[in-house]
Amino acid sequence: MSESLTGKQVLVTGADGFIGSHLVEQLVQSGARVRALVYYNSWNQIGWLNDVSQEVLQSIEMIQGDIRDAERVAGAVEGCDYVFHLSSLIAIPYSYVAARSYVDTNVTGALNVLQASRNSDSLTRLVHVSTSEVYGTAQRVPIDEDHPLVGQSPYSASKIGADKMAESFYLSFGLPVVTARPFNTFGPRQTARAVIPTIASQLQAGCSELKLGALTPTRDFNFATDTAAGMIALALCKQAEGEVVNIGSGEEWSIEETAKLLMEAVGREVPIICDEDRIRPEKSEVNRLLADTTKIHQLTGWKSQVPFKDGLAKTADWVGRNIQFFNAERYTI
Ligand SMILES: Cc1cn([C@H]2C[C@H](O)[C@@H](COP(=O)(O)OP(=O)(O)O[C@H]3O[C@H](C)C(=O)[C@H](O)[C@H]3O)O2)c(=O)[nH]c1=O
């Protein structure tokens, strides 16, 4: 397998999403020919993604399409050496009210990518992107890849379904797929759907109190450029074929600690109040996530590079410069 992506044809599904945009930037920098399958085409429609440079945007081939559309997906995969499948419905709260749409997009969408990849003559590697959410609340820490899978939300269940479909295509057909399991990714361009931009946007908007849900859950937060680099490392690693591999920082922070660090980063201290509307059903809340990153390090040498506090400072700064696109009151979980 090649050790470089230079000159390779690469497809990224969900390329206009938060992690996808960082991945595309790194792929372009590495000399890959990038094709982007985008749903909303939000690079053009939402101004806040304008900080992806024109140079990057102009160098990629953009295909607008729905991951549920098997024919469109097959066309996008055609001729590609590498495929990164990121396109998913990702909000946990919405999965409580629209479980079927999570099956349609996350399971059927993944199946479409797997089928198209299986039919491809050119494919070297498919990176199927999963999530740490499939583990549910940690039964032991740190969470390695053999940790039980728990459908703690319909979102989690849909991602478990997709991961198992990927596994089946490796075991049944020898498809060269690796399942990447990123823990909580954060950084510039993430919307207030996730907790770090939710906090940063309230602080940057000048709130007198910070509205949060549960304060005690912990997460393994990983900066977006590190997550993207981990995915690329897995694409290029021969030994990763057929494997499931965590991507995380190996550090654990509670939501309360995260809020306090963000207050330091922004330079404003305000009281934290519990907003009942933001509390998830008790048994569905994932209370603890901490990655065991031994496997990815042993396979590829990858380790996260951006310290948590530095990543928070960069994120808070980005949110501050783009505050017009956030409405702290609008987003609840
Ligand atoms: C948005 C928000 C969240 N929270 C709490 C709820 C959770 O206990 C914690 C983290 O929530 P967040 O939505 O940022 O992340 P996860 O619930 O871990 O899920 C996210 O990260 C995984 C890996 C995915 O795969 C999901 O797609 C993605 O949604 O903060 C609040 O208290 N208030 C808020 O306004």
mmCIF file of C-alpha atoms and ligand atoms in Angstrom, residues 88-93 102 130-134 155-156 159 181-185 190-199 202 211-221 255 275 278-280 284-287 289 328 331-333, ligand 1:
data_model
loop_
_atom_site.group_PDB
_atom_site.id
_atom_site.type_symbol
_atom_site.label_atom_id
_atom_site.label_comp_id
_atom_site.label_asym_id
_atom_site.label_seq_id
_atom_site.Cartn_x
_atom_site.Cartn_y
_atom_site.Cartn_z
ATOM 1 C CA SER A 88 -24.158 10.853 9.131
ATOM 2 C CA LEU A 89 -26.935 12.257 11.236
ATOM 3 C CA ILE A 90 -25.040 13.049 14.441
ATOM 4 C CA ALA A 91 -27.289 14.829 16.941
ATOM 5 C CA ILE A 92 -28.294 12.517 19.773
ATOM 6 C CA PRO A 93 -31.407 14.474 20.918
ATOM 7 C CA TYR A 102 -31.036 7.693 11.655
ATOM 8 C CA SER A 130 -17.971 5.450 13.632
ATOM 9 C CA THR A 131 -18.181 7.160 17.043
ATOM 10 C CA SER A 132 -17.285 6.511 20.686
ATOM 11 C CA GLU A 133 -21.011 6.824 21.398
ATOM 12 C CA VAL A 134 -21.387 3.125 20.417
ATOM 13 C CA TYR A 155 -28.189 7.442 17.280
ATOM 14 C CA SER A 156 -25.773 5.043 18.950
ATOM 15 C CA LYS A 159 -23.943 3.702 14.311
ATOM 16 C CA ARG A 181 -13.963 5.457 16.216
ATOM 17 C CA PRO A 182 -13.383 9.105 17.073
ATOM 18 C CA PHE A 183 -14.234 10.248 20.582
ATOM 19 C CA ASN A 184 -15.632 13.790 21.051
ATOM 20 C CA THR A 185 -14.090 16.010 18.402
ATOM 21 C CA GLN A 190 -18.443 23.041 15.035
ATOM 22 C CA THR A 191 -21.989 24.268 15.555
ATOM 23 C CA ALA A 192 -23.638 24.947 18.917
ATOM 24 C CA ARG A 193 -25.197 21.492 18.690
ATOM 25 C CA ALA A 194 -22.176 20.237 20.658
ATOM 26 C CA VAL A 195 -21.254 21.213 24.162
ATOM 27 C CA ILE A 196 -17.990 23.148 23.646
ATOM 28 C CA PRO A 197 -19.362 25.625 21.068
ATOM 29 C CA THR A 198 -22.548 25.862 23.151
ATOM 30 C CA ILE A 199 -20.512 27.073 26.114
ATOM 31 C CA GLN A 202 -22.880 31.799 25.381
ATOM 32 C CA LYS A 211 -26.948 27.414 30.759
ATOM 33 C CA LEU A 212 -25.910 23.763 30.697
ATOM 34 C CA GLY A 213 -27.475 20.355 31.141
ATOM 35 C CA ALA A 214 -25.619 17.728 33.121
ATOM 36 C CA LEU A 215 -22.278 18.882 34.550
ATOM 37 C CA THR A 216 -20.791 15.591 35.709
ATOM 38 C CA PRO A 217 -20.521 13.551 32.475
ATOM 39 C CA THR A 218 -16.970 13.245 31.233
ATOM 40 C CA ARG A 219 -15.683 13.143 27.677
ATOM 41 C CA ASP A 220 -12.440 12.466 25.851
ATOM 42 C CA PHE A 221 -12.173 15.640 23.751
ATOM 43 C CA ILE A 255 -18.447 19.202 31.361
ATOM 44 C CA ASP A 275 -31.199 24.068 32.255
ATOM 45 C CA ARG A 278 -30.882 20.258 28.196
ATOM 46 C CA ILE A 279 -30.969 17.142 30.385
ATOM 47 C CA ARG A 280 -31.182 13.875 28.454
ATOM 48 C CA SER A 284 -29.664 7.445 27.742
ATOM 49 C CA GLU A 285 -27.025 9.937 28.923
ATOM 50 C CA VAL A 286 -23.526 8.618 28.332
ATOM 51 C CA ASN A 287 -21.844 9.473 31.617
ATOM 52 C CA LEU A 289 -16.042 8.302 27.864
ATOM 53 C CA ALA A 328 -27.189 30.636 22.253
ATOM 54 C CA TYR A 331 -29.843 25.329 20.535
ATOM 55 C CA THR A 332 -31.004 22.857 23.125
ATOM 56 C CA ILE A 333 -30.029 19.220 23.354
HETATM 57 C C1 LIG B 1 -24.925 20.493 23.634
HETATM 58 C C2 LIG B 1 -24.950 20.347 25.137
HETATM 59 C C3 LIG B 1 -24.461 19.208 25.731
HETATM 60 N N1 LIG B 1 -24.484 19.058 27.086
HETATM 61 C C4 LIG B 1 -23.955 17.826 27.707
HETATM 62 C C5 LIG B 1 -24.611 16.555 27.220
HETATM 63 C C6 LIG B 1 -23.477 15.578 27.294
HETATM 64 O O1 LIG B 1 -23.400 15.067 28.606
HETATM 65 C C7 LIG B 1 -22.225 16.398 27.045
HETATM 66 C C8 LIG B 1 -21.652 16.320 25.646
HETATM 67 O O2 LIG B 1 -22.664 16.589 24.709
HETATM 68 P P1 LIG B 1 -22.362 16.708 23.120
HETATM 69 O O3 LIG B 1 -23.668 16.829 22.445
HETATM 70 O O4 LIG B 1 -21.363 17.761 22.903
HETATM 71 O O5 LIG B 1 -21.609 15.360 22.813
HETATM 72 P P2 LIG B 1 -22.076 13.836 22.891
HETATM 73 O O6 LIG B 1 -23.366 13.666 23.528
HETATM 74 O O7 LIG B 1 -20.959 13.108 23.547
HETATM 75 O O8 LIG B 1 -22.212 13.411 21.363
HETATM 76 C C9 LIG B 1 -21.366 13.936 20.363
HETATM 77 O O9 LIG B 1 -20.144 13.259 20.300
HETATM 78 C C10 LIG B 1 -20.219 11.910 19.962
HETATM 79 C C11 LIG B 1 -18.834 11.328 19.920
HETATM 80 C C12 LIG B 1 -21.024 11.700 18.738
HETATM 81 O O10 LIG B 1 -20.798 10.795 17.985
HETATM 82 C C13 LIG B 1 -22.229 12.529 18.522
HETATM 83 O O11 LIG B 1 -22.541 12.603 17.166
HETATM 84 C C14 LIG B 1 -22.081 13.900 19.020
HETATM 85 O O12 LIG B 1 -23.352 14.476 19.100
HETATM 86 O O13 LIG B 1 -22.584 17.729 27.335
HETATM 87 C C15 LIG B 1 -24.999 20.066 27.905
HETATM 88 O O14 LIG B 1 -25.003 19.936 29.134
HETATM 89 N N2 LIG B 1 -25.493 21.186 27.324
HETATM 90 C C16 LIG B 1 -25.498 21.382 25.979
HETATM 91 O O15 LIG B 1 -25.987 22.419 25.525
#
